[in-house]
Amino acid sequence: MPHNLLIIEDDARLAHMVAEYLGQNGFTVRHAPDGLTGLALLSSTPADAPVDLIVLDLMLPDIDGLEVCRRIRTLPSPVAQTSLVMLTAKGDPMDRIIGLELGADDYLPKPFEPRELLARIRAVLRRKGDTPAERESQILSFGTLSIDRDARIVSVGGKPCELTSYQFDILVTLAERAGRVLTREHIMEAVRGRELDAFDRSIDVHMGRIRAAIEADPKDPRRILTVRGVGYVFARQQD
């Protein structure tokens, strides 16, 4: 069954080109020319044909992409967990950081090659776990923290934690290697399949979001510890 994508982009020519290219590669694509139309389409999508991923432009004529992203993440589940790739202005890292903080799974600076967008989309969907048979059924447990890799659910004390698909995979990468110090580059390469750019600190943004979800006190973390000058380590100790 083809994946359903929603492109929220005010540049009609670019949207048509991207939709045509993605359609040729097996995706069903809908287009919204502005943020409010995109939110309306997303909210009215039938449950038996959900949107699998949103391609969201940062600069829109009515409300900007950051606000659209924020509103999407406040919608009822499972719509709020829809994967999202944000299109950002080239050379503006602050927009990328804010987008990641709001819950975007990945970003792609403009201008871009459609082939790279396709690769990013496939990578995000693959991380989301659309083929459960490819994933182990083991549940990782650390005291009150439970990580179900098949269901892609994280809970603390039985209460589910809100994480994007990318943040879930970062957590799994760390938890599977509990007690081992991982560099930022190692984490990014393991999750995204490429090395971290020299000045890319988006992994730190995601780590902050993960801590906010699973730590009793994110400012004094006990599960995910920072190793200054190196990276991060998932602590072995139980609650």
PDB file of N, CA and C in Angstrom, residues 73 81 83 100 103-106 123-132 134-142 145-156 159-177 182 187 190-192 202-203 205-211 213-214 224 234:
ATOM      1  N   ARG A  73       1.429  19.153  16.521  1.00  0.00           N
ATOM      2  CA  ARG A  73       1.829  18.369  17.689  1.00  0.00           C
ATOM      3  C   ARG A  73       0.843  18.501  18.848  1.00  0.00           C
ATOM      4  N   GLN A  81       1.346  12.562  16.108  1.00  0.00           N
ATOM      5  CA  GLN A  81       2.625  11.873  15.945  1.00  0.00           C
ATOM      6  C   GLN A  81       3.020  11.691  14.478  1.00  0.00           C
ATOM      7  N   SER A  83       4.797  11.857  11.141  1.00  0.00           N
ATOM      8  CA  SER A  83       6.174  12.237  10.817  1.00  0.00           C
ATOM      9  C   SER A  83       6.183  13.521   9.990  1.00  0.00           C
ATOM     10  N   LEU A 100      13.051  21.527  15.160  1.00  0.00           N
ATOM     11  CA  LEU A 100      13.300  20.265  15.852  1.00  0.00           C
ATOM     12  C   LEU A 100      12.738  20.306  17.264  1.00  0.00           C
ATOM     13  N   GLY A 103       9.161  19.532  17.238  1.00  0.00           N
ATOM     14  CA  GLY A 103       8.774  18.160  16.924  1.00  0.00           C
ATOM     15  C   GLY A 103       8.986  17.706  15.499  1.00  0.00           C
ATOM     16  N   ALA A 104       9.695  18.500  14.660  1.00  0.00           N
ATOM     17  CA  ALA A 104      10.009  18.024  13.316  1.00  0.00           C
ATOM     18  C   ALA A 104      10.971  16.845  13.402  1.00  0.00           C
ATOM     19  N   ASP A 105      10.808  15.861  12.504  1.00  0.00           N
ATOM     20  CA  ASP A 105      11.667  14.682  12.512  1.00  0.00           C
ATOM     21  C   ASP A 105      12.962  14.906  11.739  1.00  0.00           C
ATOM     22  N   ASP A 106      12.900  15.753  10.732  1.00  0.00           N
ATOM     23  CA  ASP A 106      14.091  16.023   9.925  1.00  0.00           C
ATOM     24  C   ASP A 106      13.867  17.350   9.221  1.00  0.00           C
ATOM     25  N   ALA A 123      13.840   7.527   4.834  1.00  0.00           N
ATOM     26  CA  ALA A 123      14.565   7.276   6.078  1.00  0.00           C
ATOM     27  C   ALA A 123      13.668   7.516   7.288  1.00  0.00           C
ATOM     28  N   VAL A 124      12.885   8.594   7.258  1.00  0.00           N
ATOM     29  CA  VAL A 124      11.976   8.885   8.377  1.00  0.00           C
ATOM     30  C   VAL A 124      10.923   7.794   8.509  1.00  0.00           C
ATOM     31  N   LEU A 125      10.341   7.372   7.380  1.00  0.00           N
ATOM     32  CA  LEU A 125       9.327   6.321   7.423  1.00  0.00           C
ATOM     33  C   LEU A 125       9.922   4.996   7.883  1.00  0.00           C
ATOM     34  N   ARG A 126      11.153   4.743   7.478  1.00  0.00           N
ATOM     35  CA  ARG A 126      11.820   3.504   7.909  1.00  0.00           C
ATOM     36  C   ARG A 126      12.043   3.525   9.418  1.00  0.00           C
ATOM     37  N   ARG A 127      12.444   4.676   9.956  1.00  0.00           N
ATOM     38  CA  ARG A 127      12.642   4.790  11.395  1.00  0.00           C
ATOM     39  C   ARG A 127      11.328   4.640  12.146  1.00  0.00           C
ATOM     40  N   LYS A 128      10.253   5.041  11.506  1.00  0.00           N
ATOM     41  CA  LYS A 128       8.944   4.970  12.148  1.00  0.00           C
ATOM     42  C   LYS A 128       8.498   3.531  12.350  1.00  0.00           C
ATOM     43  N   GLY A 129       9.082   2.621  11.581  1.00  0.00           N
ATOM     44  CA  GLY A 129       8.776   1.216  11.781  1.00  0.00           C
ATOM     45  C   GLY A 129       7.561   0.760  11.024  1.00  0.00           C
ATOM     46  N   ASP A 130       7.503   1.072   9.728  1.00  0.00           N
ATOM     47  CA  ASP A 130       6.342   0.660   8.950  1.00  0.00           C
ATOM     48  C   ASP A 130       6.360  -0.825   8.607  1.00  0.00           C
ATOM     49  N   THR A 131       7.478  -1.488   8.836  1.00  0.00           N
ATOM     50  CA  THR A 131       7.569  -2.922   8.609  1.00  0.00           C
ATOM     51  C   THR A 131       7.981  -3.569   9.926  1.00  0.00           C
ATOM     52  N   PRO A 132       7.034  -3.886  10.792  1.00  0.00           N
ATOM     53  CA  PRO A 132       7.357  -4.411  12.119  1.00  0.00           C
ATOM     54  C   PRO A 132       8.189  -5.677  12.090  1.00  0.00           C
ATOM     55  N   GLU A 134      10.691  -6.260  10.540  1.00  0.00           N
ATOM     56  CA  GLU A 134      12.109  -5.925  10.483  1.00  0.00           C
ATOM     57  C   GLU A 134      12.653  -5.512  11.840  1.00  0.00           C
ATOM     58  N   ARG A 135      11.766  -5.377  12.830  1.00  0.00           N
ATOM     59  CA  ARG A 135      12.205  -4.935  14.142  1.00  0.00           C
ATOM     60  C   ARG A 135      12.060  -6.046  15.163  1.00  0.00           C
ATOM     61  N   GLU A 136      12.946  -6.069  16.139  1.00  0.00           N
ATOM     62  CA  GLU A 136      12.883  -7.061  17.189  1.00  0.00           C
ATOM     63  C   GLU A 136      11.699  -6.757  18.102  1.00  0.00           C
ATOM     64  N   SER A 137      11.136  -7.803  18.714  1.00  0.00           N
ATOM     65  CA  SER A 137       9.983  -7.626  19.578  1.00  0.00           C
ATOM     66  C   SER A 137      10.384  -7.370  21.023  1.00  0.00           C
ATOM     67  N   GLN A 138      11.668  -7.363  21.321  1.00  0.00           N
ATOM     68  CA  GLN A 138      12.136  -7.187  22.694  1.00  0.00           C
ATOM     69  C   GLN A 138      11.738  -5.831  23.251  1.00  0.00           C
ATOM     70  N   ILE A 139      11.292  -5.829  24.509  1.00  0.00           N
ATOM     71  CA  ILE A 139      10.983  -4.598  25.219  1.00  0.00           C
ATOM     72  C   ILE A 139      12.160  -4.282  26.137  1.00  0.00           C
ATOM     73  N   LEU A 140      12.702  -3.092  26.011  1.00  0.00           N
ATOM     74  CA  LEU A 140      13.795  -2.666  26.869  1.00  0.00           C
ATOM     75  C   LEU A 140      13.207  -2.041  28.127  1.00  0.00           C
ATOM     76  N   SER A 141      13.631  -2.524  29.294  1.00  0.00           N
ATOM     77  CA  SER A 141      13.112  -2.021  30.560  1.00  0.00           C
ATOM     78  C   SER A 141      14.250  -1.546  31.449  1.00  0.00           C
ATOM     79  N   PHE A 142      14.079  -0.362  32.005  1.00  0.00           N
ATOM     80  CA  PHE A 142      15.050   0.210  32.931  1.00  0.00           C
ATOM     81  C   PHE A 142      14.256   0.818  34.086  1.00  0.00           C
ATOM     82  N   LEU A 145      11.061   2.861  33.356  1.00  0.00           N
ATOM     83  CA  LEU A 145      11.121   3.219  31.935  1.00  0.00           C
ATOM     84  C   LEU A 145      10.996   1.969  31.077  1.00  0.00           C
ATOM     85  N   SER A 146      10.056   1.978  30.148  1.00  0.00           N
ATOM     86  CA  SER A 146       9.842   0.856  29.240  1.00  0.00           C
ATOM     87  C   SER A 146       9.884   1.353  27.799  1.00  0.00           C
ATOM     88  N   ILE A 147      10.630   0.637  26.941  1.00  0.00           N
ATOM     89  CA  ILE A 147      10.758   1.000  25.526  1.00  0.00           C
ATOM     90  C   ILE A 147      10.336  -0.200  24.697  1.00  0.00           C
ATOM     91  N   ASP A 148       9.170  -0.094  24.067  1.00  0.00           N
ATOM     92  CA  ASP A 148       8.646  -1.171  23.231  1.00  0.00           C
ATOM     93  C   ASP A 148       9.025  -0.874  21.788  1.00  0.00           C
ATOM     94  N   ARG A 149      10.004  -1.624  21.283  1.00  0.00           N
ATOM     95  CA  ARG A 149      10.514  -1.321  19.951  1.00  0.00           C
ATOM     96  C   ARG A 149       9.548  -1.719  18.850  1.00  0.00           C
ATOM     97  N   ASP A 150       8.712  -2.729  19.065  1.00  0.00           N
ATOM     98  CA  ASP A 150       7.726  -3.110  18.054  1.00  0.00           C
ATOM     99  C   ASP A 150       6.613  -2.070  17.957  1.00  0.00           C
ATOM    100  N   ALA A 151       6.040  -1.732  19.106  1.00  0.00           N
ATOM    101  CA  ALA A 151       4.942  -0.766  19.118  1.00  0.00           C
ATOM    102  C   ALA A 151       5.433   0.673  19.036  1.00  0.00           C
ATOM    103  N   ARG A 152       6.744   0.851  19.235  1.00  0.00           N
ATOM    104  CA  ARG A 152       7.354   2.179  19.231  1.00  0.00           C
ATOM    105  C   ARG A 152       6.685   3.081  20.266  1.00  0.00           C
ATOM    106  N   ILE A 153       6.584   2.527  21.470  1.00  0.00           N
ATOM    107  CA  ILE A 153       5.982   3.245  22.584  1.00  0.00           C
ATOM    108  C   ILE A 153       6.990   3.328  23.723  1.00  0.00           C
ATOM    109  N   VAL A 154       7.144   4.512  24.273  1.00  0.00           N
ATOM    110  CA  VAL A 154       7.981   4.720  25.450  1.00  0.00           C
ATOM    111  C   VAL A 154       7.070   5.142  26.589  1.00  0.00           C
ATOM    112  N   SER A 155       7.251   4.532  27.750  1.00  0.00           N
ATOM    113  CA  SER A 155       6.427   4.896  28.898  1.00  0.00           C
ATOM    114  C   SER A 155       7.284   4.948  30.155  1.00  0.00           C
ATOM    115  N   VAL A 156       6.873   5.785  31.070  1.00  0.00           N
ATOM    116  CA  VAL A 156       7.510   5.881  32.380  1.00  0.00           C
ATOM    117  C   VAL A 156       6.425   5.684  33.429  1.00  0.00           C
ATOM    118  N   LYS A 159       2.899   5.496  32.051  1.00  0.00           N
ATOM    119  CA  LYS A 159       2.367   6.644  31.335  1.00  0.00           C
ATOM    120  C   LYS A 159       3.170   6.875  30.052  1.00  0.00           C
ATOM    121  N   PRO A 160       2.499   6.934  28.893  1.00  0.00           N
ATOM    122  CA  PRO A 160       3.218   7.101  27.627  1.00  0.00           C
ATOM    123  C   PRO A 160       3.932   8.432  27.535  1.00  0.00           C
ATOM    124  N   CYS A 161       5.084   8.436  26.874  1.00  0.00           N
ATOM    125  CA  CYS A 161       5.880   9.648  26.656  1.00  0.00           C
ATOM    126  C   CYS A 161       5.741  10.082  25.205  1.00  0.00           C
ATOM    127  N   GLU A 162       5.619  11.374  24.981  1.00  0.00           N
ATOM    128  CA  GLU A 162       5.468  11.914  23.633  1.00  0.00           C
ATOM    129  C   GLU A 162       6.845  12.159  23.019  1.00  0.00           C
ATOM    130  N   LEU A 163       7.203  11.350  22.009  1.00  0.00           N
ATOM    131  CA  LEU A 163       8.460  11.511  21.294  1.00  0.00           C
ATOM    132  C   LEU A 163       8.197  11.421  19.800  1.00  0.00           C
ATOM    133  N   THR A 164       8.963  12.158  19.014  1.00  0.00           N
ATOM    134  CA  THR A 164       8.886  11.984  17.572  1.00  0.00           C
ATOM    135  C   THR A 164       9.565  10.663  17.203  1.00  0.00           C
ATOM    136  N   SER A 165       9.353  10.221  15.975  1.00  0.00           N
ATOM    137  CA  SER A 165       9.965   8.963  15.547  1.00  0.00           C
ATOM    138  C   SER A 165      11.488   9.042  15.595  1.00  0.00           C
ATOM    139  N   TYR A 166      12.033  10.203  15.287  1.00  0.00           N
ATOM    140  CA  TYR A 166      13.480  10.373  15.311  1.00  0.00           C
ATOM    141  C   TYR A 166      14.009  10.314  16.735  1.00  0.00           C
ATOM    142  N   GLN A 167      13.296  10.981  17.654  1.00  0.00           N
ATOM    143  CA  GLN A 167      13.708  10.956  19.055  1.00  0.00           C
ATOM    144  C   GLN A 167      13.593   9.554  19.644  1.00  0.00           C
ATOM    145  N   PHE A 168      12.572   8.809  19.220  1.00  0.00           N
ATOM    146  CA  PHE A 168      12.434   7.422  19.674  1.00  0.00           C
ATOM    147  C   PHE A 168      13.666   6.621  19.277  1.00  0.00           C
ATOM    148  N   ASP A 169      14.123   6.793  18.038  1.00  0.00           N
ATOM    149  CA  ASP A 169      15.272   6.020  17.568  1.00  0.00           C
ATOM    150  C   ASP A 169      16.568   6.432  18.252  1.00  0.00           C
ATOM    151  N   ILE A 170      16.685   7.700  18.597  1.00  0.00           N
ATOM    152  CA  ILE A 170      17.855   8.142  19.362  1.00  0.00           C
ATOM    153  C   ILE A 170      17.852   7.455  20.722  1.00  0.00           C
ATOM    154  N   LEU A 171      16.695   7.428  21.366  1.00  0.00           N
ATOM    155  CA  LEU A 171      16.592   6.783  22.682  1.00  0.00           C
ATOM    156  C   LEU A 171      16.928   5.306  22.602  1.00  0.00           C
ATOM    157  N   VAL A 172      16.408   4.620  21.584  1.00  0.00           N
ATOM    158  CA  VAL A 172      16.701   3.189  21.417  1.00  0.00           C
ATOM    159  C   VAL A 172      18.194   2.977  21.180  1.00  0.00           C
ATOM    160  N   THR A 173      18.795   3.831  20.349  1.00  0.00           N
ATOM    161  CA  THR A 173      20.230   3.723  20.081  1.00  0.00           C
ATOM    162  C   THR A 173      21.031   3.799  21.370  1.00  0.00           C
ATOM    163  N   LEU A 174      20.663   4.719  22.248  1.00  0.00           N
ATOM    164  CA  LEU A 174      21.358   4.865  23.525  1.00  0.00           C
ATOM    165  C   LEU A 174      21.053   3.702  24.461  1.00  0.00           C
ATOM    166  N   ALA A 175      19.769   3.325  24.572  1.00  0.00           N
ATOM    167  CA  ALA A 175      19.367   2.282  25.519  1.00  0.00           C
ATOM    168  C   ALA A 175      19.955   0.928  25.156  1.00  0.00           C
ATOM    169  N   GLU A 176      20.049   0.641  23.864  1.00  0.00           N
ATOM    170  CA  GLU A 176      20.624  -0.634  23.440  1.00  0.00           C
ATOM    171  C   GLU A 176      22.112  -0.728  23.781  1.00  0.00           C
ATOM    172  N   ARG A 177      22.717   0.420  23.999  1.00  0.00           N
ATOM    173  CA  ARG A 177      24.155   0.462  24.315  1.00  0.00           C
ATOM    174  C   ARG A 177      24.370   1.063  25.703  1.00  0.00           C
ATOM    175  N   LEU A 182      28.562   7.331  23.816  1.00  0.00           N
ATOM    176  CA  LEU A 182      28.420   7.488  22.372  1.00  0.00           C
ATOM    177  C   LEU A 182      28.650   8.945  21.993  1.00  0.00           C
ATOM    178  N   ILE A 187      25.830   8.686  17.276  1.00  0.00           N
ATOM    179  CA  ILE A 187      24.375   8.645  17.413  1.00  0.00           C
ATOM    180  C   ILE A 187      23.705   9.048  16.113  1.00  0.00           C
ATOM    181  N   ALA A 190      24.146   6.406  13.424  1.00  0.00           N
ATOM    182  CA  ALA A 190      23.366   5.202  13.701  1.00  0.00           C
ATOM    183  C   ALA A 190      21.893   5.405  13.391  1.00  0.00           C
ATOM    184  N   VAL A 191      21.392   6.613  13.650  1.00  0.00           N
ATOM    185  CA  VAL A 191      19.964   6.879  13.488  1.00  0.00           C
ATOM    186  C   VAL A 191      19.626   7.363  12.094  1.00  0.00           C
ATOM    187  N   ARG A 192      20.393   8.319  11.602  1.00  0.00           N
ATOM    188  CA  ARG A 192      20.070   8.940  10.315  1.00  0.00           C
ATOM    189  C   ARG A 192      20.829   8.309   9.150  1.00  0.00           C
ATOM    190  N   SER A 202      21.930  19.654  16.188  1.00  0.00           N
ATOM    191  CA  SER A 202      20.521  19.292  16.303  1.00  0.00           C
ATOM    192  C   SER A 202      20.330  18.110  17.236  1.00  0.00           C
ATOM    193  N   ILE A 203      21.335  17.248  17.369  1.00  0.00           N
ATOM    194  CA  ILE A 203      21.223  16.103  18.262  1.00  0.00           C
ATOM    195  C   ILE A 203      21.018  16.568  19.696  1.00  0.00           C
ATOM    196  N   VAL A 205      19.414  19.259  20.616  1.00  0.00           N
ATOM    197  CA  VAL A 205      18.019  19.682  20.725  1.00  0.00           C
ATOM    198  C   VAL A 205      17.129  18.476  20.985  1.00  0.00           C
ATOM    199  N   HIS A 206      17.329  17.420  20.201  1.00  0.00           N
ATOM    200  CA  HIS A 206      16.541  16.204  20.385  1.00  0.00           C
ATOM    201  C   HIS A 206      16.771  15.612  21.775  1.00  0.00           C
ATOM    202  N   MET A 207      18.009  15.636  22.230  1.00  0.00           N
ATOM    203  CA  MET A 207      18.314  15.060  23.539  1.00  0.00           C
ATOM    204  C   MET A 207      17.566  15.811  24.646  1.00  0.00           C
ATOM    205  N   GLY A 208      17.459  17.110  24.509  1.00  0.00           N
ATOM    206  CA  GLY A 208      16.706  17.885  25.479  1.00  0.00           C
ATOM    207  C   GLY A 208      15.237  17.490  25.501  1.00  0.00           C
ATOM    208  N   ARG A 209      14.676  17.241  24.319  1.00  0.00           N
ATOM    209  CA  ARG A 209      13.277  16.827  24.242  1.00  0.00           C
ATOM    210  C   ARG A 209      13.076  15.446  24.862  1.00  0.00           C
ATOM    211  N   ILE A 210      14.030  14.545  24.620  1.00  0.00           N
ATOM    212  CA  ILE A 210      13.927  13.197  25.186  1.00  0.00           C
ATOM    213  C   ILE A 210      14.002  13.259  26.703  1.00  0.00           C
ATOM    214  N   ARG A 211      14.941  14.036  27.205  1.00  0.00           N
ATOM    215  CA  ARG A 211      15.059  14.180  28.662  1.00  0.00           C
ATOM    216  C   ARG A 211      13.776  14.749  29.268  1.00  0.00           C
ATOM    217  N   ALA A 213      10.896  14.277  28.313  1.00  0.00           N
ATOM    218  CA  ALA A 213       9.846  13.255  28.277  1.00  0.00           C
ATOM    219  C   ALA A 213      10.063  12.138  29.284  1.00  0.00           C
ATOM    220  N   ILE A 214      11.338  11.753  29.533  1.00  0.00           N
ATOM    221  CA  ILE A 214      11.570  10.545  30.333  1.00  0.00           C
ATOM    222  C   ILE A 214      12.210  10.799  31.690  1.00  0.00           C
ATOM    223  N   ILE A 224      19.908   9.736  30.913  1.00  0.00           N
ATOM    224  CA  ILE A 224      20.795  10.124  29.813  1.00  0.00           C
ATOM    225  C   ILE A 224      21.755  11.181  30.333  1.00  0.00           C
ATOM    226  N   PHE A 234      23.769   6.325  28.224  1.00  0.00           N
ATOM    227  CA  PHE A 234      22.542   5.913  28.892  1.00  0.00           C
ATOM    228  C   PHE A 234      22.927   5.135  30.131  1.00  0.00           C
TER     229      PHE A 234
END
